[in-house]
CSV table of C-alpha atoms and ligand atoms in Angstrom, one decimal:
chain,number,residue,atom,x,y,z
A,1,UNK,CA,50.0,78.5,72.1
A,2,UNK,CA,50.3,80.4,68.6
A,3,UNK,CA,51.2,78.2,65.8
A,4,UNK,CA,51.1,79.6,62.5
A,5,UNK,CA,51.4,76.0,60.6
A,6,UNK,CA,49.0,74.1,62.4
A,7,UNK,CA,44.8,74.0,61.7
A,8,UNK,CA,44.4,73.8,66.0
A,9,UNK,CA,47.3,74.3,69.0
A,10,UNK,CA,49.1,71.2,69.4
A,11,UNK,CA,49.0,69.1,72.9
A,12,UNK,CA,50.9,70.4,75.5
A,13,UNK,CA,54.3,70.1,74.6
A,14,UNK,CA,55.7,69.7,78.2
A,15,UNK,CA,58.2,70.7,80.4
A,16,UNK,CA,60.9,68.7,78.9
A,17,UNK,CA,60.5,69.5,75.4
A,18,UNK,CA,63.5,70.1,73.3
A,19,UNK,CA,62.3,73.2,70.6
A,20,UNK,CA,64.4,72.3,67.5
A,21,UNK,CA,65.5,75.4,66.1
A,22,UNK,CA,64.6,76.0,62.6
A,23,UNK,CA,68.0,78.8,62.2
A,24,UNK,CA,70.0,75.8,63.5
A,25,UNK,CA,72.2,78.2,65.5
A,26,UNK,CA,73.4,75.7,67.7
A,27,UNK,CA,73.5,72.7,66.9
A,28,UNK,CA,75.9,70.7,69.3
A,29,UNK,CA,74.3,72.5,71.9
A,30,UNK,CA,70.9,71.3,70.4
A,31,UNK,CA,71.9,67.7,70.2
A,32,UNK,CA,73.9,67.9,73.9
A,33,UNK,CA,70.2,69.3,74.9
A,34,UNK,CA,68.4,65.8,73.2
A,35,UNK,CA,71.2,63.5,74.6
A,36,UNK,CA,70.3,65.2,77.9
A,37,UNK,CA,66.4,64.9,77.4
A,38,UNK,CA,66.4,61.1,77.4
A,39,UNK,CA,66.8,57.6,75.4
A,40,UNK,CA,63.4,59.1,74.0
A,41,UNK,CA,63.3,62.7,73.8
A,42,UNK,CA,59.8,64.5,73.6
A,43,UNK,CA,60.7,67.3,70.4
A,44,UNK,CA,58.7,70.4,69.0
A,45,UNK,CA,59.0,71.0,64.8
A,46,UNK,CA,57.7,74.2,64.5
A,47,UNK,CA,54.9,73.5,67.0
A,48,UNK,CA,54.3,70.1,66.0
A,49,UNK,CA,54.8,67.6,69.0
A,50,UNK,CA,56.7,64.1,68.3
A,51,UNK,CA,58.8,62.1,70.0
A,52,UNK,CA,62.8,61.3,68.7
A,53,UNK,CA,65.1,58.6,70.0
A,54,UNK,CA,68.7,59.8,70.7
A,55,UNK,CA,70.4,56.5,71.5
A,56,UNK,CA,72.2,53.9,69.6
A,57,UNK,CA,70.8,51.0,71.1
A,58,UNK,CA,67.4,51.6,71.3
A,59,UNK,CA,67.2,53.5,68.0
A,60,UNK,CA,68.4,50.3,66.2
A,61,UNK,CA,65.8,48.3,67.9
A,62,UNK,CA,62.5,51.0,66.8
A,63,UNK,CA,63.8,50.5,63.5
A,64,UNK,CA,63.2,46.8,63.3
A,65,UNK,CA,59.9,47.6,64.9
A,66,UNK,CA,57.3,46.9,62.8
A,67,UNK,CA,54.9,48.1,65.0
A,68,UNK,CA,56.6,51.6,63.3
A,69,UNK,CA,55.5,52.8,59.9
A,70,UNK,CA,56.0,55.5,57.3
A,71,UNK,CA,52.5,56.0,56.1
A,72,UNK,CA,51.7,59.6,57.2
A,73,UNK,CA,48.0,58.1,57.5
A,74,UNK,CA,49.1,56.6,60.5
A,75,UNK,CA,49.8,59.4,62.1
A,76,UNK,CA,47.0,60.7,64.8
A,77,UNK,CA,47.7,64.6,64.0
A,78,UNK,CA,47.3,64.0,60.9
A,79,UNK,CA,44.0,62.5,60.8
A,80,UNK,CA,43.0,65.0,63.0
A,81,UNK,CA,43.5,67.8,60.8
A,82,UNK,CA,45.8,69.5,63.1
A,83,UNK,CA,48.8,68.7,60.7
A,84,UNK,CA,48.2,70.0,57.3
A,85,UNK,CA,50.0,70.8,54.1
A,86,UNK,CA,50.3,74.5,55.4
A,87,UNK,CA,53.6,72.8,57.7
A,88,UNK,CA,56.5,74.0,56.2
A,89,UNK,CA,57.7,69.8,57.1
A,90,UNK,CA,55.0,68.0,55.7
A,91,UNK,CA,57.3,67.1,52.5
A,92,UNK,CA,59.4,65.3,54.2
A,93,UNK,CA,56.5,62.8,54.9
A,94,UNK,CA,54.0,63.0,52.4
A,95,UNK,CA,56.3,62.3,49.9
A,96,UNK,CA,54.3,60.3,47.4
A,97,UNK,CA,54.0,56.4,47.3
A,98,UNK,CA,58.0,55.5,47.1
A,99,UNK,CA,60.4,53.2,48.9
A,100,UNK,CA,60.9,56.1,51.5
A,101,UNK,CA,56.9,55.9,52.7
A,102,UNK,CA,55.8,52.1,52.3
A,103,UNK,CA,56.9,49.1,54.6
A,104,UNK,CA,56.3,45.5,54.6
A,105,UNK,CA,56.0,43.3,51.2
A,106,UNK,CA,55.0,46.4,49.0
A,107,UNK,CA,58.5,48.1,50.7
A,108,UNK,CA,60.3,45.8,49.0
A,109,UNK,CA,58.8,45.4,45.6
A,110,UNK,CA,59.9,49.3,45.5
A,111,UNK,CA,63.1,49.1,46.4
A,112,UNK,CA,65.0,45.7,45.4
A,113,UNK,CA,66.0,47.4,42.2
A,114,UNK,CA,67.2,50.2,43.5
A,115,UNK,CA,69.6,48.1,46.0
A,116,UNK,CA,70.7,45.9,43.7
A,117,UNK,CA,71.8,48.4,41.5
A,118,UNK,CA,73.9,50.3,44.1
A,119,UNK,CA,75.9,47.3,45.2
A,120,UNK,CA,79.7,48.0,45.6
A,121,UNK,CA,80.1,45.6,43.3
A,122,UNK,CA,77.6,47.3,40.3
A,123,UNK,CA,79.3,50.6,41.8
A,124,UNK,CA,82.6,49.2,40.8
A,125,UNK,CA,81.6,50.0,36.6
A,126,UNK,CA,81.3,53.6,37.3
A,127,UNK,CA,84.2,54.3,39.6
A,128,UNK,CA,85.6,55.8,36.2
A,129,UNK,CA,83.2,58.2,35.7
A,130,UNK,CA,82.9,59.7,39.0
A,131,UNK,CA,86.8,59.9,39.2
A,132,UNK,CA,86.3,61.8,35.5
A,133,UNK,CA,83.3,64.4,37.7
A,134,UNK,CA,86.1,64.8,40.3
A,135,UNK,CA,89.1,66.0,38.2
A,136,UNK,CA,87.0,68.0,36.1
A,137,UNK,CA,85.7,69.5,39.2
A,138,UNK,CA,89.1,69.8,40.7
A,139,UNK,CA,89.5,72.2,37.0
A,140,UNK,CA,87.3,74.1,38.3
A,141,UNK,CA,87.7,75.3,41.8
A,142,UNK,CA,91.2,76.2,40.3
A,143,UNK,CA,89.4,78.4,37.8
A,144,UNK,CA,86.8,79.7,40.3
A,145,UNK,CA,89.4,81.4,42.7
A,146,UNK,CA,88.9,85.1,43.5
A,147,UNK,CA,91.4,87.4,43.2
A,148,UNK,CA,91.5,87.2,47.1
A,149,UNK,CA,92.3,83.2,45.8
A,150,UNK,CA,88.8,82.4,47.9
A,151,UNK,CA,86.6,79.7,46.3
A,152,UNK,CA,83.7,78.5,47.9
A,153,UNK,CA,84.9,74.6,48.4
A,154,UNK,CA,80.6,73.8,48.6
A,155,UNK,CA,79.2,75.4,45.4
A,156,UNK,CA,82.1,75.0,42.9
A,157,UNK,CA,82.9,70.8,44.1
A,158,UNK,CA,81.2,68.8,47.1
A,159,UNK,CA,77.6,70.3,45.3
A,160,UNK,CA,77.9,69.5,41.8
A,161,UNK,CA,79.6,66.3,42.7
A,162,UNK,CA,77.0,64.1,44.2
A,163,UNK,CA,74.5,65.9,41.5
A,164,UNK,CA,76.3,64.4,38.6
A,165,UNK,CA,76.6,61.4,39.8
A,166,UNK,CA,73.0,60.5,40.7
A,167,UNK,CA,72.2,62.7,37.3
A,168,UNK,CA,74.1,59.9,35.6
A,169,UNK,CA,72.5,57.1,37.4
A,170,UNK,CA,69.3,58.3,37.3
A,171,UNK,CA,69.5,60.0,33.4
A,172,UNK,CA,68.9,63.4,34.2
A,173,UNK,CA,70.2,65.8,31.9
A,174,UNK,CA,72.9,68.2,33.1
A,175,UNK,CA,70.9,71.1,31.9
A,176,UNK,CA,68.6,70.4,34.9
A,177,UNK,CA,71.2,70.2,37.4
A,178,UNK,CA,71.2,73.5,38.1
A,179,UNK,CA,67.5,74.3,38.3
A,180,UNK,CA,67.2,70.7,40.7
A,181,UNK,CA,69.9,72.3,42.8
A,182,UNK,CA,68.1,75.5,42.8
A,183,UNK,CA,64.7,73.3,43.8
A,184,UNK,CA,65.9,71.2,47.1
A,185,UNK,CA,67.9,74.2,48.1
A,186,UNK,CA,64.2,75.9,48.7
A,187,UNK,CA,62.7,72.6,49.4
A,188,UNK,CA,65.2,72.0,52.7
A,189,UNK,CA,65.3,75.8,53.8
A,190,UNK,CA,62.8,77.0,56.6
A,191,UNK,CA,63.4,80.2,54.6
A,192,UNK,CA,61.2,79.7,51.9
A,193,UNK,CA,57.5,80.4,52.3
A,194,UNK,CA,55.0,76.9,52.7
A,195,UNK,CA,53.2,78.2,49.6
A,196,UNK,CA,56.3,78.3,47.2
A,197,UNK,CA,57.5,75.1,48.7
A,198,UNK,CA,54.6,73.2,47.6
A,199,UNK,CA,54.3,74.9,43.9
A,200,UNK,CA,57.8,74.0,43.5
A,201,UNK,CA,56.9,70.5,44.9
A,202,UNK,CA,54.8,70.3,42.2
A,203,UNK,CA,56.8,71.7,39.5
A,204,UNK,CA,59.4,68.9,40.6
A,205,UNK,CA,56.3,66.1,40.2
A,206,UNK,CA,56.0,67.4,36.8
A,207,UNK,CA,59.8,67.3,35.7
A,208,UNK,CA,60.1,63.9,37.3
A,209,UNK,CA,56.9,62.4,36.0
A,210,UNK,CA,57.8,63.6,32.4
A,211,UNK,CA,61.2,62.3,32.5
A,212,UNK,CA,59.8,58.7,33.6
A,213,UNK,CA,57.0,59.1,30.2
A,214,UNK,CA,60.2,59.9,28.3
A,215,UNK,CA,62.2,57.0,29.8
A,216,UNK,CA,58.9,55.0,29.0
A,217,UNK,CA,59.4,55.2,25.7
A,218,UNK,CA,62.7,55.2,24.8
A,219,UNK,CA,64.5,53.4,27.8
A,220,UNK,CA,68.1,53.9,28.4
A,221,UNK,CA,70.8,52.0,30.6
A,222,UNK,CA,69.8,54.2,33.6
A,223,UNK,CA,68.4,53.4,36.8
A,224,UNK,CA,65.3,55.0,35.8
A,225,UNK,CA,64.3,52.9,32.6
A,226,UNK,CA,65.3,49.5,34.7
A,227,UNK,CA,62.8,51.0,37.5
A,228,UNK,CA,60.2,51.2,34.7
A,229,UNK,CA,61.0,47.9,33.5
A,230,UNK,CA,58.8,44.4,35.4
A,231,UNK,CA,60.8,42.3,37.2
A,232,UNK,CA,61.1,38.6,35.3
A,233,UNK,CA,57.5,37.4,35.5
A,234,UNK,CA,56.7,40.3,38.1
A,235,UNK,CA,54.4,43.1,38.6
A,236,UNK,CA,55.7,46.2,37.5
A,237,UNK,CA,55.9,49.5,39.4
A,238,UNK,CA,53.3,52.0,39.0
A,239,UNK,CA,54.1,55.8,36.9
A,240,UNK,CA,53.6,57.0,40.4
A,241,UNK,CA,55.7,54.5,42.4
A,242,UNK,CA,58.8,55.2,39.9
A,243,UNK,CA,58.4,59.1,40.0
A,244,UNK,CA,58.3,58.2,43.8
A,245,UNK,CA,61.4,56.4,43.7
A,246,UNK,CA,63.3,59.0,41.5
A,247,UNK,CA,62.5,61.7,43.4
A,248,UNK,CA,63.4,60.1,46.6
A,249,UNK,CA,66.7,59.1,44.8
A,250,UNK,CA,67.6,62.4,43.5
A,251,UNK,CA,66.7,64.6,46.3
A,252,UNK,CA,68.8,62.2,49.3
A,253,UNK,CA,71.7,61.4,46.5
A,254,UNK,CA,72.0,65.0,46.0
A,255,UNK,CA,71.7,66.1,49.4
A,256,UNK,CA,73.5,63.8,51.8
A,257,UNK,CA,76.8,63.9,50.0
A,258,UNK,CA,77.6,67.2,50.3
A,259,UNK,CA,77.3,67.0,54.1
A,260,UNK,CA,79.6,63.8,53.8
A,261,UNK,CA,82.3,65.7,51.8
A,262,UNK,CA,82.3,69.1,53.4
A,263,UNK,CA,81.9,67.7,57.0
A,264,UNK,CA,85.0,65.6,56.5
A,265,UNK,CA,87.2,68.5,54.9
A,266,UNK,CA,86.0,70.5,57.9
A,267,UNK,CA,86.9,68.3,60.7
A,268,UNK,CA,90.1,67.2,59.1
A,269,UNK,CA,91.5,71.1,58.6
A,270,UNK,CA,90.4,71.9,62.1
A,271,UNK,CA,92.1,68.5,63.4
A,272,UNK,CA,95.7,69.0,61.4
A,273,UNK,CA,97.5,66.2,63.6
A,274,UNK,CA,94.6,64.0,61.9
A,275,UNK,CA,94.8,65.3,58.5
A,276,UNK,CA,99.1,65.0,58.8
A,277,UNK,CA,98.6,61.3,59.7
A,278,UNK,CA,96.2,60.4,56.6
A,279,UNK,CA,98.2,62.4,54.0
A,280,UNK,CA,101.1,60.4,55.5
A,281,UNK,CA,99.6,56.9,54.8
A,282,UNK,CA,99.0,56.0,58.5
A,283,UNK,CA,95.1,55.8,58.7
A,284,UNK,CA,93.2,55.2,55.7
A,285,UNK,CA,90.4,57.7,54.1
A,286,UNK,CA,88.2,55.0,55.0
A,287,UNK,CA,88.8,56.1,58.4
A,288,UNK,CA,87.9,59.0,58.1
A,289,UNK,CA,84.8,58.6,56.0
A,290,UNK,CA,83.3,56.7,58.9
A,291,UNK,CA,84.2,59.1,61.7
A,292,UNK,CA,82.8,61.9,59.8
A,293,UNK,CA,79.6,60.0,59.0
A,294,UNK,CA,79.3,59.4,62.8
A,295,UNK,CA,80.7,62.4,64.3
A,296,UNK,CA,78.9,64.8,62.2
A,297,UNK,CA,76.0,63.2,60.2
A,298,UNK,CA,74.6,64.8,57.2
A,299,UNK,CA,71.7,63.9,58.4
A,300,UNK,CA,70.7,65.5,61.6
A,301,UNK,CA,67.2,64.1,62.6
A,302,UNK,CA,64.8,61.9,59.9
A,303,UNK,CA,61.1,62.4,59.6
A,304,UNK,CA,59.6,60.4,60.6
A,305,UNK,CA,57.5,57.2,61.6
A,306,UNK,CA,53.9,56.4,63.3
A,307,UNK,CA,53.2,54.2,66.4
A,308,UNK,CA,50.4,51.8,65.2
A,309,UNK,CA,50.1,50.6,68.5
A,310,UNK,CA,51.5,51.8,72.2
A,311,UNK,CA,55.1,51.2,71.9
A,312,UNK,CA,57.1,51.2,75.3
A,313,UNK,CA,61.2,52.5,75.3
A,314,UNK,CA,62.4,52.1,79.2
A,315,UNK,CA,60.1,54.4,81.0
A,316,UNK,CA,57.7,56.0,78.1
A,317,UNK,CA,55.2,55.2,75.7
A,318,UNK,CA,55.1,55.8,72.1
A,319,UNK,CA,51.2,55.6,72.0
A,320,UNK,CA,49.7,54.8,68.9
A,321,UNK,CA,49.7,57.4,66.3
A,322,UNK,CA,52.3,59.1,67.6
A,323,UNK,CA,55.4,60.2,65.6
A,324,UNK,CA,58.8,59.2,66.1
A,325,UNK,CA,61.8,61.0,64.5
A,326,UNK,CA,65.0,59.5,64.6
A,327,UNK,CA,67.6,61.7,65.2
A,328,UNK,CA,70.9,60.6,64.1
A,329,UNK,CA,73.6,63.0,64.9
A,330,UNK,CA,72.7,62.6,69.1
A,331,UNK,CA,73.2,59.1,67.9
A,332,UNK,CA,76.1,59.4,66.3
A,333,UNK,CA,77.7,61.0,69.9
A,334,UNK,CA,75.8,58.1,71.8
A,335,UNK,CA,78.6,57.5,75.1
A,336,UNK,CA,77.3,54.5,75.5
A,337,UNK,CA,78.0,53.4,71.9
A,338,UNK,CA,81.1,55.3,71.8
A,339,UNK,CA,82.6,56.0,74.7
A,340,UNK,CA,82.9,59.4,77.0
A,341,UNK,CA,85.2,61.0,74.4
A,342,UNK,CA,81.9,60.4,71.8
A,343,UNK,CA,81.8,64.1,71.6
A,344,UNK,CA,85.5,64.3,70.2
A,345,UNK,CA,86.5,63.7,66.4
A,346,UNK,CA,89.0,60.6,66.1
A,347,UNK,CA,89.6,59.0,63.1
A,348,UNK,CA,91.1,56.3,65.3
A,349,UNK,CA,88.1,55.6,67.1
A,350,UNK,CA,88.1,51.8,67.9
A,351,UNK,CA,84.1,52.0,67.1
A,352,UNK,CA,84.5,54.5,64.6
A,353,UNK,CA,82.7,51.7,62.0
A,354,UNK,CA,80.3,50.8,64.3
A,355,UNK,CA,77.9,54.4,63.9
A,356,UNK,CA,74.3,53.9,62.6
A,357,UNK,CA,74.0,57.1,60.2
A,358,UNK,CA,72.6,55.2,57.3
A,359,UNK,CA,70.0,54.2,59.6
A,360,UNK,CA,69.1,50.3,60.1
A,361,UNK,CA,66.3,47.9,59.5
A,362,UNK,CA,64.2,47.9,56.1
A,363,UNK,CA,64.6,51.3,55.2
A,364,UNK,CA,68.9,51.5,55.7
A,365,UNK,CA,69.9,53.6,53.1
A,366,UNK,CA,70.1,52.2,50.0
A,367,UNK,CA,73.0,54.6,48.3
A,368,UNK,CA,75.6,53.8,51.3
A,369,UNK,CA,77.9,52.1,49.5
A,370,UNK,CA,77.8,54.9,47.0
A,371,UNK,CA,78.1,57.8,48.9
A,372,UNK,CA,81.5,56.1,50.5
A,373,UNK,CA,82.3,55.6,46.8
A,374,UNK,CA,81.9,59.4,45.7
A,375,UNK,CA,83.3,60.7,49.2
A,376,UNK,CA,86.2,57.8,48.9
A,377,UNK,CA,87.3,59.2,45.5
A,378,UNK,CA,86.4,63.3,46.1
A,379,UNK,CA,88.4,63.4,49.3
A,380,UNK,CA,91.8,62.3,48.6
A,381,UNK,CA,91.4,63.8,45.3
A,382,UNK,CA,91.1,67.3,47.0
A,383,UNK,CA,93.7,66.8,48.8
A,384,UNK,CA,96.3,65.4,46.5
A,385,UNK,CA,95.5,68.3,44.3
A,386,UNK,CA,95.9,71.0,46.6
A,387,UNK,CA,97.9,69.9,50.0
A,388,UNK,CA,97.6,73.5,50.8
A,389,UNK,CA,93.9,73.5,51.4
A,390,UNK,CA,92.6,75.7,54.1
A,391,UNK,CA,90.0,77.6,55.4
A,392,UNK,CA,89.4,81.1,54.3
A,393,UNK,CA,87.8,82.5,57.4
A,394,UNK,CA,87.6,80.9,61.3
A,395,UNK,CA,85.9,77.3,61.5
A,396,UNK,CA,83.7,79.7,63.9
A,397,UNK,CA,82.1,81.7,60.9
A,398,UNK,CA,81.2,79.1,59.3
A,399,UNK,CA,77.8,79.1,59.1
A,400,UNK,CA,74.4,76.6,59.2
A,401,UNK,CA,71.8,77.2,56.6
A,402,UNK,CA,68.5,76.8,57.6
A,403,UNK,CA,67.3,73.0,57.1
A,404,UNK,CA,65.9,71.7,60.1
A,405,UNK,CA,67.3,68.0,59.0
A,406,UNK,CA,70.0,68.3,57.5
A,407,UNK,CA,73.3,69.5,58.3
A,408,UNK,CA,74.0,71.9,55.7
A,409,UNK,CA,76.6,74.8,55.6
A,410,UNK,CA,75.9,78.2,53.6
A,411,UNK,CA,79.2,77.9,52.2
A,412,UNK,CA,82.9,76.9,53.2
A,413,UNK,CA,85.3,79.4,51.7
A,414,UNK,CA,88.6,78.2,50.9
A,415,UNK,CA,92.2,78.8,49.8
A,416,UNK,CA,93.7,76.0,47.9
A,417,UNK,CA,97.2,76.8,48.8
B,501,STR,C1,62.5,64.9,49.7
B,501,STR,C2,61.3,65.3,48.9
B,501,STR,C3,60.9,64.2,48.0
B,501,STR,O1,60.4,64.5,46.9
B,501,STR,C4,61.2,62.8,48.3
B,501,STR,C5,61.9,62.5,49.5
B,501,STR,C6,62.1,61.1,49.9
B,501,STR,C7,63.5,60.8,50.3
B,501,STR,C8,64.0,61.7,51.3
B,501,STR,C9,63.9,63.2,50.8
B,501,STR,C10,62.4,63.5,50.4
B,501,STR,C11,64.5,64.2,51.8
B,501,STR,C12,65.9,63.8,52.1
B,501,STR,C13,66.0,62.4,52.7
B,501,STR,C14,65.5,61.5,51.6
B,501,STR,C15,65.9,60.1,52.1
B,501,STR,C16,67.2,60.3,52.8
B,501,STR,C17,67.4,61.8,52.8
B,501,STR,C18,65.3,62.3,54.0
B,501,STR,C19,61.5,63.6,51.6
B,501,STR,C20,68.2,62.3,54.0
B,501,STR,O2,68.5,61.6,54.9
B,501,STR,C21,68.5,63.7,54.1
């Protein structure tokens, strides 16, 4: 087999391999494919073999499994040399040391700061400022309108949002927003050649590892001078393990969000009967928050995790060193979870709270609680603003970009009414 990304052809992928498609031209036929495939579905990534677990159940059980890690030395193809740098998704994994690619003890000496600043309750002191990012955003989507009145809903609001708000957090200048947003947009698309991904890679270890010398010495009330700062009578992190962290932080804060934000808009405007009954006070935006998140998860599959020894999931074996992906939107539509109608968009959904897309385990998302906070204030904001929202073009012609793990539209054109 030709693989263009890999030192040596990978193992025989199998007759019941599910290809993920890098153009992501179909993706609820892709994950109908992985639901079909199995509890554990055997996946190529650009002819890279792993394994990825489709299921609720057995998904939340792998990620207590601490027989599962996130050290990329763990994994066999990577030891091998058949997995190099030259993969176009080897920065989702080799990440740098971070809260994201350690487990055990060391996992949480990363991250407990980070959690504990990202409470709903710590949250609650900077409700003000991301309701101040909304309206001022809400300025400007009124401003951007074309003479056609089209404004492109993702690049004038649900992107500079979440960027803003982690900038804040994290004490990153707004001049860099643009240039970050610039950076993970080539980071995340399969469009961008492997050799400008990893110079840009390193451009952003540079930014980020400056900003942490600056925040050194002359620390701030951010997230990123407490991260620099021990712990009462414990061991600091490491220069490394806090760009680690900040990186992490920015790049999923950023990212994540504007999936949450658009994907609700969408699937409200395309169920109006829905939309009608939350505007009206009947179901809460809570509601729909949590049906989005499960019914259309920002994140589509998460790279990934190595077997350190044979792991067995109803008939098949994770053998050791083996990768495992979890992929979140096939969970997400789980029937068992969910019921036959799994596949339909309710925001009245008995289980509708009960989806897994922040993961589970060690490594749940830490920045949960504040996505619901940004999507809980953007959302009704939008809509109390302009009640006339709607789309531009067909839902149909809305378009994927790209990003093999995310699930991240090119743009979503609106009228505000
Ligand atoms: C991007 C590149 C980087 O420098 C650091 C990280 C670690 C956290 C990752 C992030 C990555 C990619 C997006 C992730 C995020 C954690 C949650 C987020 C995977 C690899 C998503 O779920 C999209």
């Amino acid at each position: 087999m030709n693989c263009p990304h890999t030192a040596a052809a990978p193992a025989d992928r199998g007759a019941g391999t599910v290809v993920i498609d890098p153009m992501v031209q179909d993706l609820d036929g892709e994950t109908a494919r992985l639901r079909d495939a199995g509890v554990l579905a055997r996946i190529d990534l650009l002819g890279v073999p792993a394994w990825t677990v489709t299921r609720h159940a057995e998904a939340r059980q792998l990620l207590l499994d601490p027989r599962l890690v996130k050290d990329i030395d763990a994994w066999g193809l990577w030891q091998s040399g058949v997995v190099t740098r030259a993969w176009p998704l080897i920065g989702m994994i080799d990440a740098g040391r971070s809260m994201f690619t350690v487990d055990g003890a060391e996992h949480r000496r990363l991250r407990t700061k980070t959690s504990q600043a990202l409470t709903p309750r710590r949250l609650e002191a900077i409700r003000p400022e991301i309701e101040k990012f909304t309206q001022e955003l809400l300025d400007a989507l009124d401003a951007a309108q074309g003479d056609d009145g089209v404004v492109d809903l993702k690049a004038v609001f649900a992107q500079p949002l979440p960027m803003r708000v982690v900038g804040m957090l994290m004490g990153v200048d707004e001049s860099q927003h643009a240039m970050l947003t610039r950076q993970y947009k080539a980071f995340f698309s399969m469009l961008t050649p492997q050799d400008e991904r990893l110079s840009l890679l390193a451009e952003l270890d540079v930014f980020y590892t400056d900003l942490v010398r600056e925040k050194t010495a002359r620390p701030t009330d951010d997230l990123t001078s407490a991260l620099i700062l021990a712990e009462e009578g414990g061991e600091p992190l490491t220069e490394e393990e806090v760009v680690g962290n900040l990186k992490a932080m920015v790049a999923a804060g950023h990212e994540t969000t504007i999936g949450l934000v658009l994907n609700a808009v969408r699937a409200l405007l395309s169920h109006p009967d829905q939309l009608r009954k939350v505007l009206a006070g009947e179901v809460g935006w809570d509601a729909v928050i949590e049906e989005t998140l499960r019914w259309d998860t920002p994140t589509t599959h998460l790279l990934m995790r190595f077997a350190t020894e044979d792991i067995t999931v109803g008939d098949e074996v994770i053998r050791k060193g083996e990768g495992l992906v979890v992929s979140y939107r096939a969970i997400g539509r789980d029937i068992e979870q969910h019921g036959a109608d799994a596949d339909a968009f309710d925001i009245t959904r008995p289980t509708r709270n009960r989806h897994m897309t922040f993961g589970h385990g060690p490594h749940i998302c830490p920045g949960a609680a504040l996505s619901r906070v940004e999507a809980g204030i953007a959302l009704p904001a939008l809509f109390t603003r302009f009640p006339g929202l709607r789309l531009a073009v067909p839902d149909e012609e809305i378009t994927k970009l790209p990003v093999m793990t995310q699930n991240d539209m090119t743009a979503f054109p609106v009228l505000l009414g």
